[in-house]
XYZ file of C-alpha atoms in Angstrom:
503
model
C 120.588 57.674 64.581
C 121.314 58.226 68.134
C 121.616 54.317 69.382
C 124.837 53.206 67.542
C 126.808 56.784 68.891
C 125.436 55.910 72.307
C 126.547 52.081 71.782
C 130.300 53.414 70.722
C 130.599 55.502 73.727
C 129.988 52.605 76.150
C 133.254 50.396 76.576
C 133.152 47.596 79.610
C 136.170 48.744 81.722
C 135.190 46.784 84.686
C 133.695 43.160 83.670
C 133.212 40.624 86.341
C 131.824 37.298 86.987
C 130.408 36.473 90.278
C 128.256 33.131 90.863
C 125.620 33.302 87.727
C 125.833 36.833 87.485
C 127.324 39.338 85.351
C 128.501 42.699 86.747
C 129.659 45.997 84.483
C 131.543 48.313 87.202
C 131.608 51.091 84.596
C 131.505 52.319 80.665
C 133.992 54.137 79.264
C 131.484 57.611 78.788
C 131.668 57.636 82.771
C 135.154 57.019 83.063
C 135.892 59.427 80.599
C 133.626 62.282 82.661
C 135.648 61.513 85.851
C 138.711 61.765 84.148
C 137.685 65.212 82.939
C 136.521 66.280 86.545
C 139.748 65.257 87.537
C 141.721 67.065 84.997
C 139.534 70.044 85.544
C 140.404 69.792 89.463
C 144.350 69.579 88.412
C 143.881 72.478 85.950
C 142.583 74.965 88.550
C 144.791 73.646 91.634
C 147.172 74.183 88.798
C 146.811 77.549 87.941
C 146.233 78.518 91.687
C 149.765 77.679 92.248
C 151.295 79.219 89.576
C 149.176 81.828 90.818
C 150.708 81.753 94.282
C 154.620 81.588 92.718
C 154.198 84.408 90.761
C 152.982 86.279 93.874
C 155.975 85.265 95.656
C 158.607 85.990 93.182
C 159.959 89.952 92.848
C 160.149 91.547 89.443
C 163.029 93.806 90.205
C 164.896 95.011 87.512
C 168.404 96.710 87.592
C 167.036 100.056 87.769
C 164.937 99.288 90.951
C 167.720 97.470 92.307
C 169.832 101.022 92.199
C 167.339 103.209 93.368
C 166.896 100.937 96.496
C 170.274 100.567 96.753
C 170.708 104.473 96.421
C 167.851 105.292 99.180
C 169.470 103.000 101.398
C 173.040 104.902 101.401
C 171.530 108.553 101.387
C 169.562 107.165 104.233
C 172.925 105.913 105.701
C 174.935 109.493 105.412
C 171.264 110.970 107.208
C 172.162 108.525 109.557
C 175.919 108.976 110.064
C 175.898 112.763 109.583
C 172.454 114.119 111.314
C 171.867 110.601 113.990
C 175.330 109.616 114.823
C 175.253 109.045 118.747
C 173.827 110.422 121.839
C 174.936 113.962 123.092
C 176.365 114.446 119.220
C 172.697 113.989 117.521
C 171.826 117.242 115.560
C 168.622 115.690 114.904
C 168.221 114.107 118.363
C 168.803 117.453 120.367
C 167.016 119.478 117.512
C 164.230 117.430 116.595
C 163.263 114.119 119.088
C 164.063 115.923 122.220
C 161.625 119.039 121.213
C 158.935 116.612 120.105
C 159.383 114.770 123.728
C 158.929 118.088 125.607
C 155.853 119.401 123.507
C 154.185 116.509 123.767
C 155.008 116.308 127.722
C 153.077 119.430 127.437
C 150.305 118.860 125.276
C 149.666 115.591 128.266
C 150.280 117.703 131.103
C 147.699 120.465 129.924
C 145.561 117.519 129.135
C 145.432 116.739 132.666
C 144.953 120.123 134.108
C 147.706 121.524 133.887
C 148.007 125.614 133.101
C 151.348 127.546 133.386
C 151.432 130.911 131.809
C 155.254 130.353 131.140
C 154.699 126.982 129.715
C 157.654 126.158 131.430
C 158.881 122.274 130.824
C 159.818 121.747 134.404
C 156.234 123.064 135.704
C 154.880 120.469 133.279
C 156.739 117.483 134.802
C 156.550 118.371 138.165
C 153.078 118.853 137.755
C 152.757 115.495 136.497
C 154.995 114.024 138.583
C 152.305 114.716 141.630
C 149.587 113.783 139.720
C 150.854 110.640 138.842
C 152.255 109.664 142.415
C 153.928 106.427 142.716
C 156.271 105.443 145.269
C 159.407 103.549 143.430
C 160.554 106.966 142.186
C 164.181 106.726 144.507
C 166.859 108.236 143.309
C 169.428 107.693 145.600
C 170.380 111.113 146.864
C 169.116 111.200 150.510
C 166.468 109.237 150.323
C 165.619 105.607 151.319
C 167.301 104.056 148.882
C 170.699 105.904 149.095
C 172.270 102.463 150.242
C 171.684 100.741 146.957
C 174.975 100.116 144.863
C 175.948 103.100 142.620
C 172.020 104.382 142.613
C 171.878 108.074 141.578
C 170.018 110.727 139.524
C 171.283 109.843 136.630
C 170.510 106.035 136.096
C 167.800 105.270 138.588
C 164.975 105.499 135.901
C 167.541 102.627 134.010
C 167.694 100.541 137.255
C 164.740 101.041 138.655
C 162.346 98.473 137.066
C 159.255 99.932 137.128
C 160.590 102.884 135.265
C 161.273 100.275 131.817
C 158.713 101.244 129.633
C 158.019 97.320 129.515
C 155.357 94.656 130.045
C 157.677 93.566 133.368
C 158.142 97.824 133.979
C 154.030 97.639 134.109
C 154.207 94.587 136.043
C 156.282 95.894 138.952
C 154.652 99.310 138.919
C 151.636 97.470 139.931
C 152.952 95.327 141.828
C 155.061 98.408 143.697
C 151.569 100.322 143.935
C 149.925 97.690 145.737
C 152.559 96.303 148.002
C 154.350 100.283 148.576
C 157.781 98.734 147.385
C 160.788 99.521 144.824
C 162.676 97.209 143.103
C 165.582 97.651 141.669
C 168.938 95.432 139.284
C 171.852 96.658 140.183
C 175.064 94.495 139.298
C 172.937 91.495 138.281
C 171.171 91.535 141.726
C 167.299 92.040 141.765
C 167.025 94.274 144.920
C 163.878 94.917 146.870
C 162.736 98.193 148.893
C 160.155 97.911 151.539
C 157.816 100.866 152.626
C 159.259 102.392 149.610
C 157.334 106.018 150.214
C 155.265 106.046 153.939
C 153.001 109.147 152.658
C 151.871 106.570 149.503
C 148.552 105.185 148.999
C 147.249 103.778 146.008
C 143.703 105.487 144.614
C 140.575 103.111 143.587
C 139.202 102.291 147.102
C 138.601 98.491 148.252
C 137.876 97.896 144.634
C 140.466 95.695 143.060
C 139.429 96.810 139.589
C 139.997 100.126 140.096
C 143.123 99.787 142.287
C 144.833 97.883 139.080
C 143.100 100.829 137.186
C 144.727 103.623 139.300
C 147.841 101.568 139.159
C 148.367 101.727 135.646
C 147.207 105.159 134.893
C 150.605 106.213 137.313
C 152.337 103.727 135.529
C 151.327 105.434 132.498
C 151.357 109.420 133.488
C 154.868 109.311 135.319
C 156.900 107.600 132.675
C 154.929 110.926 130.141
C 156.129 113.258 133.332
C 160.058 111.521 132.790
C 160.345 111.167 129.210
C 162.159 114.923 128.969
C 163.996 114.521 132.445
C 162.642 114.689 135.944
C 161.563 118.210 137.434
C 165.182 118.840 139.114
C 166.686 117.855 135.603
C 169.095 120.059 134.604
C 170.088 120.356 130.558
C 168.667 117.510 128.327
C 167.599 115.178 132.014
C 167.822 111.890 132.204
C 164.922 110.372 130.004
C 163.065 107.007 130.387
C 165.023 104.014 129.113
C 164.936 102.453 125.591
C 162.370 99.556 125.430
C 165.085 97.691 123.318
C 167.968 98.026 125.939
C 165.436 97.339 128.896
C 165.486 94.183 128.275
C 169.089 93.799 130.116
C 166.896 94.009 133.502
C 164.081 92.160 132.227
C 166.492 89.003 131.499
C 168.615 89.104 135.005
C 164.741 89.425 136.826
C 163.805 86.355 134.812
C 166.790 84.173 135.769
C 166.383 85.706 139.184
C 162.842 84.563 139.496
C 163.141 81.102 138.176
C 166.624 79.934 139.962
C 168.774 80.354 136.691
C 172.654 81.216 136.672
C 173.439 84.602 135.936
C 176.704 84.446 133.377
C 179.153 87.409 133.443
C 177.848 87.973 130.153
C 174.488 88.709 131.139
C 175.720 91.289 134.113
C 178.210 92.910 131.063
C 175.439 93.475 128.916
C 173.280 95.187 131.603
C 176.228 97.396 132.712
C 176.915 98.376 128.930
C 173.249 99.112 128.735
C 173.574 101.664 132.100
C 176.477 102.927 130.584
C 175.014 104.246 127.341
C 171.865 105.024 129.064
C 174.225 107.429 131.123
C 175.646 108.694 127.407
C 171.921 109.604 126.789
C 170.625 106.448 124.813
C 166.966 106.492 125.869
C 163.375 106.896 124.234
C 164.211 109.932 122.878
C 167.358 108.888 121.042
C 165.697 105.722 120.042
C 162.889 107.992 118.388
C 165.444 110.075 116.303
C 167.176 106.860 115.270
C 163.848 105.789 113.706
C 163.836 108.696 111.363
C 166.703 107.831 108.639
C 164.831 104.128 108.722
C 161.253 105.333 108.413
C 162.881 107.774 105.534
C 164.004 104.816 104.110
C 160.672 102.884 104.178
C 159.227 105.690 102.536
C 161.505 106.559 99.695
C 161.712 102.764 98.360
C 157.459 102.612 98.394
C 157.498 105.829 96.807
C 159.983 104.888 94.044
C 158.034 101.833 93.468
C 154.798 103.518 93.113
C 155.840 106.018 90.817
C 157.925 103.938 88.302
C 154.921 101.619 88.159
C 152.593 104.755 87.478
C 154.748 106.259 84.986
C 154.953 102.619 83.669
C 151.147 102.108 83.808
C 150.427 105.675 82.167
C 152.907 104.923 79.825
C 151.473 101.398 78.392
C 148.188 101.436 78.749
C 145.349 103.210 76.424
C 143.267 105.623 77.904
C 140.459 103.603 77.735
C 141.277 100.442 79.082
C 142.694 102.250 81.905
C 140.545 101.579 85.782
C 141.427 102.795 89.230
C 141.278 98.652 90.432
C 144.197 97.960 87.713
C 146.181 101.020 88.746
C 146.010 100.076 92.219
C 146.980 96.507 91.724
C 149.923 97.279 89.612
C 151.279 100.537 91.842
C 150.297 99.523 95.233
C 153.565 99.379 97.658
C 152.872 97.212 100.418
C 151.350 93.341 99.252
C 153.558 92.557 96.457
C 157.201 90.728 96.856
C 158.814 93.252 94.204
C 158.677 96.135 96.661
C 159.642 93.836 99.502
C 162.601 93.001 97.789
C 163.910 96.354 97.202
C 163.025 97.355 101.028
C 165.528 94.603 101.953
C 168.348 95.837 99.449
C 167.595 99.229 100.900
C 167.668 98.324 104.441
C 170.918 96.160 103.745
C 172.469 98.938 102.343
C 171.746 101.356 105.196
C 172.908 98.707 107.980
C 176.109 97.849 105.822
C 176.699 101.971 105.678
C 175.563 102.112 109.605
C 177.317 98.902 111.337
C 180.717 100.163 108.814
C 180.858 103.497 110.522
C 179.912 102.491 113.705
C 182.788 99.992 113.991
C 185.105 102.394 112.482
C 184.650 105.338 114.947
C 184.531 102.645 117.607
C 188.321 102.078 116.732
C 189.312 105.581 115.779
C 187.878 106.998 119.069
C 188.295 104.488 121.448
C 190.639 101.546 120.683
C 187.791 98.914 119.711
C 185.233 100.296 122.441
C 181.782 98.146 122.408
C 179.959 100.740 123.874
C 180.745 103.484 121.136
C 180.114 100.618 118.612
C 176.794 100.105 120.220
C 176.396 103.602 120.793
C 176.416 104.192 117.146
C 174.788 101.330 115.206
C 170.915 101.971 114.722
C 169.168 99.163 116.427
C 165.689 100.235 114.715
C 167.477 99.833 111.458
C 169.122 96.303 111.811
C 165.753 95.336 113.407
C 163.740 96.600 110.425
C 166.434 94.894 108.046
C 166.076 91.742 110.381
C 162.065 91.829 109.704
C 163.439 92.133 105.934
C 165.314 88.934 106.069
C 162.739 87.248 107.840
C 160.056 87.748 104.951
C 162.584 86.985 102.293
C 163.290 83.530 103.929
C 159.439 82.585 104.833
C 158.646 84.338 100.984
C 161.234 81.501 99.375
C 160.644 78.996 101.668
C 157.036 78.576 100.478
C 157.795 79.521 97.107
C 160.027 75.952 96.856
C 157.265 74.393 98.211
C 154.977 75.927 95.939
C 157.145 74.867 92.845
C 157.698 71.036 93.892
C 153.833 70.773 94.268
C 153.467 72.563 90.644
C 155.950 69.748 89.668
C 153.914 67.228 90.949
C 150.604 68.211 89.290
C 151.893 68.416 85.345
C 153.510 64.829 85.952
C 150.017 63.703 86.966
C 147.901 66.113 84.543
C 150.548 64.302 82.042
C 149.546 60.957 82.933
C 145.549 61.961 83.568
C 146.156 63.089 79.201
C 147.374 59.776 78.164
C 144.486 58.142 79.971
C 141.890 60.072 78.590
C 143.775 59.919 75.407
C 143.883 55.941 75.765
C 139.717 55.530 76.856
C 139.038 57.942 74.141
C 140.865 56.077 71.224
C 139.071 52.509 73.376
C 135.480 54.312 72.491
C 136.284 54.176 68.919
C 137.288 50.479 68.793
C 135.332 48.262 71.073
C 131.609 47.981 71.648
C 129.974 47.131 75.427
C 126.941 45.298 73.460
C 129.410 43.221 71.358
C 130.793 42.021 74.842
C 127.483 41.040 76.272
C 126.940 39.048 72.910
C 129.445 37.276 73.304
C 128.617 36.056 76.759
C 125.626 35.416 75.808
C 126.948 33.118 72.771
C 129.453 32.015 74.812
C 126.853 30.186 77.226
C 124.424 28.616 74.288
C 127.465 27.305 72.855
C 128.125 23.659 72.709
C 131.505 24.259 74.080
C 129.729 25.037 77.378
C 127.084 22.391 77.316
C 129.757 19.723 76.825
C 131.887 21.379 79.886
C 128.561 21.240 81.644
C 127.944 17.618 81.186
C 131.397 16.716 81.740
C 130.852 17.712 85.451
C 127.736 15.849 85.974
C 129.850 12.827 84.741
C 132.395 13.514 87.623
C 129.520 14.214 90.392
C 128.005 10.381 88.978
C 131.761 8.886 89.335
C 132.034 9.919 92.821
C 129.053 8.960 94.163
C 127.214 12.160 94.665
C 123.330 11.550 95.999
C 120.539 11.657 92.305
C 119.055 14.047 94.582
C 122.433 16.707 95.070
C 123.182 16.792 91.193
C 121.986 19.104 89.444
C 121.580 17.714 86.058
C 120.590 20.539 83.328
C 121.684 23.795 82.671
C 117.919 25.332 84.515
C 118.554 23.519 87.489
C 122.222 25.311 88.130
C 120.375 28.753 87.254
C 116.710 27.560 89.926
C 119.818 26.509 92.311
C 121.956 30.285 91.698
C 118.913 31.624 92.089
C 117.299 30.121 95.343
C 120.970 30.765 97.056
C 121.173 34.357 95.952
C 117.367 34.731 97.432
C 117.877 33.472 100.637
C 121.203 34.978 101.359
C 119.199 38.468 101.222
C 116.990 37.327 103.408
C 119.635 36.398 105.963
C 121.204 39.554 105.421
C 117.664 41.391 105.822
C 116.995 39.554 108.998
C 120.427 40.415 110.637
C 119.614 44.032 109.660
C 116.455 44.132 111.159
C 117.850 42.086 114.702
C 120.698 44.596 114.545
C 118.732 47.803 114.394
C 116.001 46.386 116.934
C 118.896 46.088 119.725
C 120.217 49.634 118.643
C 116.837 50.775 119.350
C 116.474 49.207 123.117
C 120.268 50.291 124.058
């Protein structure tokens, strides 16, 4: 019962003739098993890339949509109202600059020292001898008093080693080991020799803990000036923002590798002084972090709740797990939350860069500084990050799609095809085919065909001896040929591995 469905299943797809022989490259049951792995293959790359799309695509609705939108401008009156700028910062001079001195404190008593008072200028000038260096100049008296416009109040901009950097670590080192300042001053790199003659750098002959030494100073005087130096008096002149440090770190760069300096480059580092001067340092780049961070936080919390509520909501008690809660409230992996932290953070630049530009006008006649002054850097930076994700997000989602495209053409035509072999199964029959070869070479349509060409070998004169004359001569003669070709080929195998073998 089992021969004829086995028969039916096994179509010739491949039939070939070569010499005397007949070859079958394959039967339609193994083509049709192939095609099936194949489709199989498509299915799952398939579904992996829907998969991927559906990542990548947010599921906002209009009501998350407002809510981000809504964080985002109560985040940008926190901003306007309690930020604003330097000197006029109720949470700066509240909240930041407190945090700064505590923790300058908390360090300070960390390293020994113990004040009854618990004064803040005991604090830093106890640090500040702890943590000797000797590019701490400040232009009043002292050696570097001849450098252009260097005093108290923007030598911890100008000097470099003060930046709170990778090139501020680089030339406190450096400054430590060689007993040198540098400084920028109007787009000039300036160097100081025999900075400090009572300096010397801890850590022995020992290179290791020289650099060691060298960056612990680094490291304890820029805690010792982050609430002013020990003569400070009011707020002090803090260490500079690592944002605006940058407007040394590019003139040094150009210095060191022989590019031009443009006007625009010294404008930008004199705006930077200037604002540094207004109070724009760590501390007021820490308070503008705290509408933004707000921000962050509101939009993951909206999220998370609305999808709880949601969750709670729809699903029965007892199909309800801790792995499916997470997955659907979860605020940080998905692109739906992503998507309203962008709105959000657009909204709060649009409400920041707006009033910054306005009370630029109003107070000043267009003044870039008070623009600058005002506009939150952390925030456009955060938004900036924002952009960034949406862009690589729907970049690779387009991708994505096209390849999706791509695979249900092909699955498409892999169905016909395995629609086509299947209907083949049910209409031809491999054995029939070999029958008929078979019949095909008794026949007497072949003998006479086979006579007819010893006729022609006779005509033209071929030797008795070279014509082969029945039917079991041509298959002795096929058959002689096809053995000693394998030996050839067995002998050139053997020759050929034999001088591998002695190389």
């Amino acid at each position: 019962m089992d021969e004829p469905n086995n028969v039916n299943n096994s179509m010739v797809l491949d039939f070939e003739i070569e010499d005397n022989n007949f070859k079958f490259a394959s039967n339609i049951s193994a083509a049709l098993a192939k095609a099936n792995l194949e489709l199989q293959e498509i299915e799952d790359e398939l579904t992996e890339n829907i998969e991927t799309i559906k990542k990548l695509t947010p599921e906002c609705d209009k009501t998350d949509y407002i809510l981000a939108v809504t964080s985002g401008l109560l985040c940008g009156i926190l901003d306007i109202f309690l930020v604003g700028k330097p000197g006029e910062s109720p949470v700066g001079d509240d909240i930041t600059d407190k945090w700064f001195e505590n923790r300058t404190k908390d360090f300070a008593e960390l390293c020994g020292w113990n004040d009854k008072e618990g004064k803040l200028a005991s604090a830093v000038k106890y640090l500040e001898e702890k943590f000797k260096i000797p590019y701490d100049q400040r232009g009043a008296g002292d050696a570097a008093s001849g450098i252009f416009d260097l005093n108290p109040k923007n030598h911890h901009f100008k000097s470099l080693a003060h930046n709170p950097t990778l090139l501020g670590l680089f030339f406190s080192v450096l400054d430590q080991f060689n007993n040198t300042s540098h400084f920028v001053s109007e787009g000039e790199l300036i160097s100081l020799e025999d900075a400090d003659g009572s300096f010397e750098l801890c850590g022995g002959d020992n290179v290791s803990s020289k650099f060691f030494c060298a960056f612990v100073n680094w490291f304890g005087h820029l805690i010792s000036d982050m609430s002013g130096s020990s003569g400070s008096k009011g707020r002090g002149m803090g260490i500079p923002s690592p944002l605006w440090s940058w407007a040394n770190d590019i003139i040094v760069i150009k210095r060191k590798f022989n590019i031009p300096i443009h006007e625009f480059d010294k404008s930008l580092n004199e705006m930077a002084i200037r604002i540094y001067k207004e109070g724009y340092d760590t501390r007021f780049q820490a308070a503008q972090a705290i509408p933004v961070l707000i921000n962050e936080m509101l939009v993951r919390l909206i999220y998370s709740i609305r999808r709880l509520v949601k969750y709670f909501t729809k699903t029965e008690k007892e199909d309800r797990t801790f792995t499916i809660l997470w997955k659907t409230c979860e605020p940080f992996s998905n692109a739906t939350v992503k998507r309203m932290l962008t709105v959000a953070h657009g909204t709060f630049c649009m409400m920041d860069v707006g009033d910054a530009i306005i009370q630029g006008l109003r107070i000043s006649g267009g003044s870039v500084a008070e623009c600058v002054m005002r506009i939150n850097i952390i925030g456009v930076g955060r938004f900036t990050i924002s952009l960034y994700g949406e862009l690589k997000r729907g970049t690779k989602r387009c991708v994505t799609q096209e390849n999706v495209y791509y695979l249900k053409r092909k699955r498409i035509v892999l169905d016909d095809y395995i629609t086509g072999l299947t209907e083949l199964a049910e209409v031809y029959d491999d054995k029939e085919l070999i029958s008929f070869v078979e019949d095909l070479k008794k026949s007497d349509m072949y003998k006479e065909a086979f006579e007819k060409t010893v006729l022609l070998a006779n005509q033209r004169g071929v030797p008795k001896s070279k014509i082969l004359e029945s039917k079991d001569d041509i298959d002795i003669y096929f058959e002689e040929e096809m053995t000693n070709e394998t030996k050839e080929k067995n002998k050139t195998s053997i020759s050929a591995g034999g001088s591998a073998s002695s190389d």
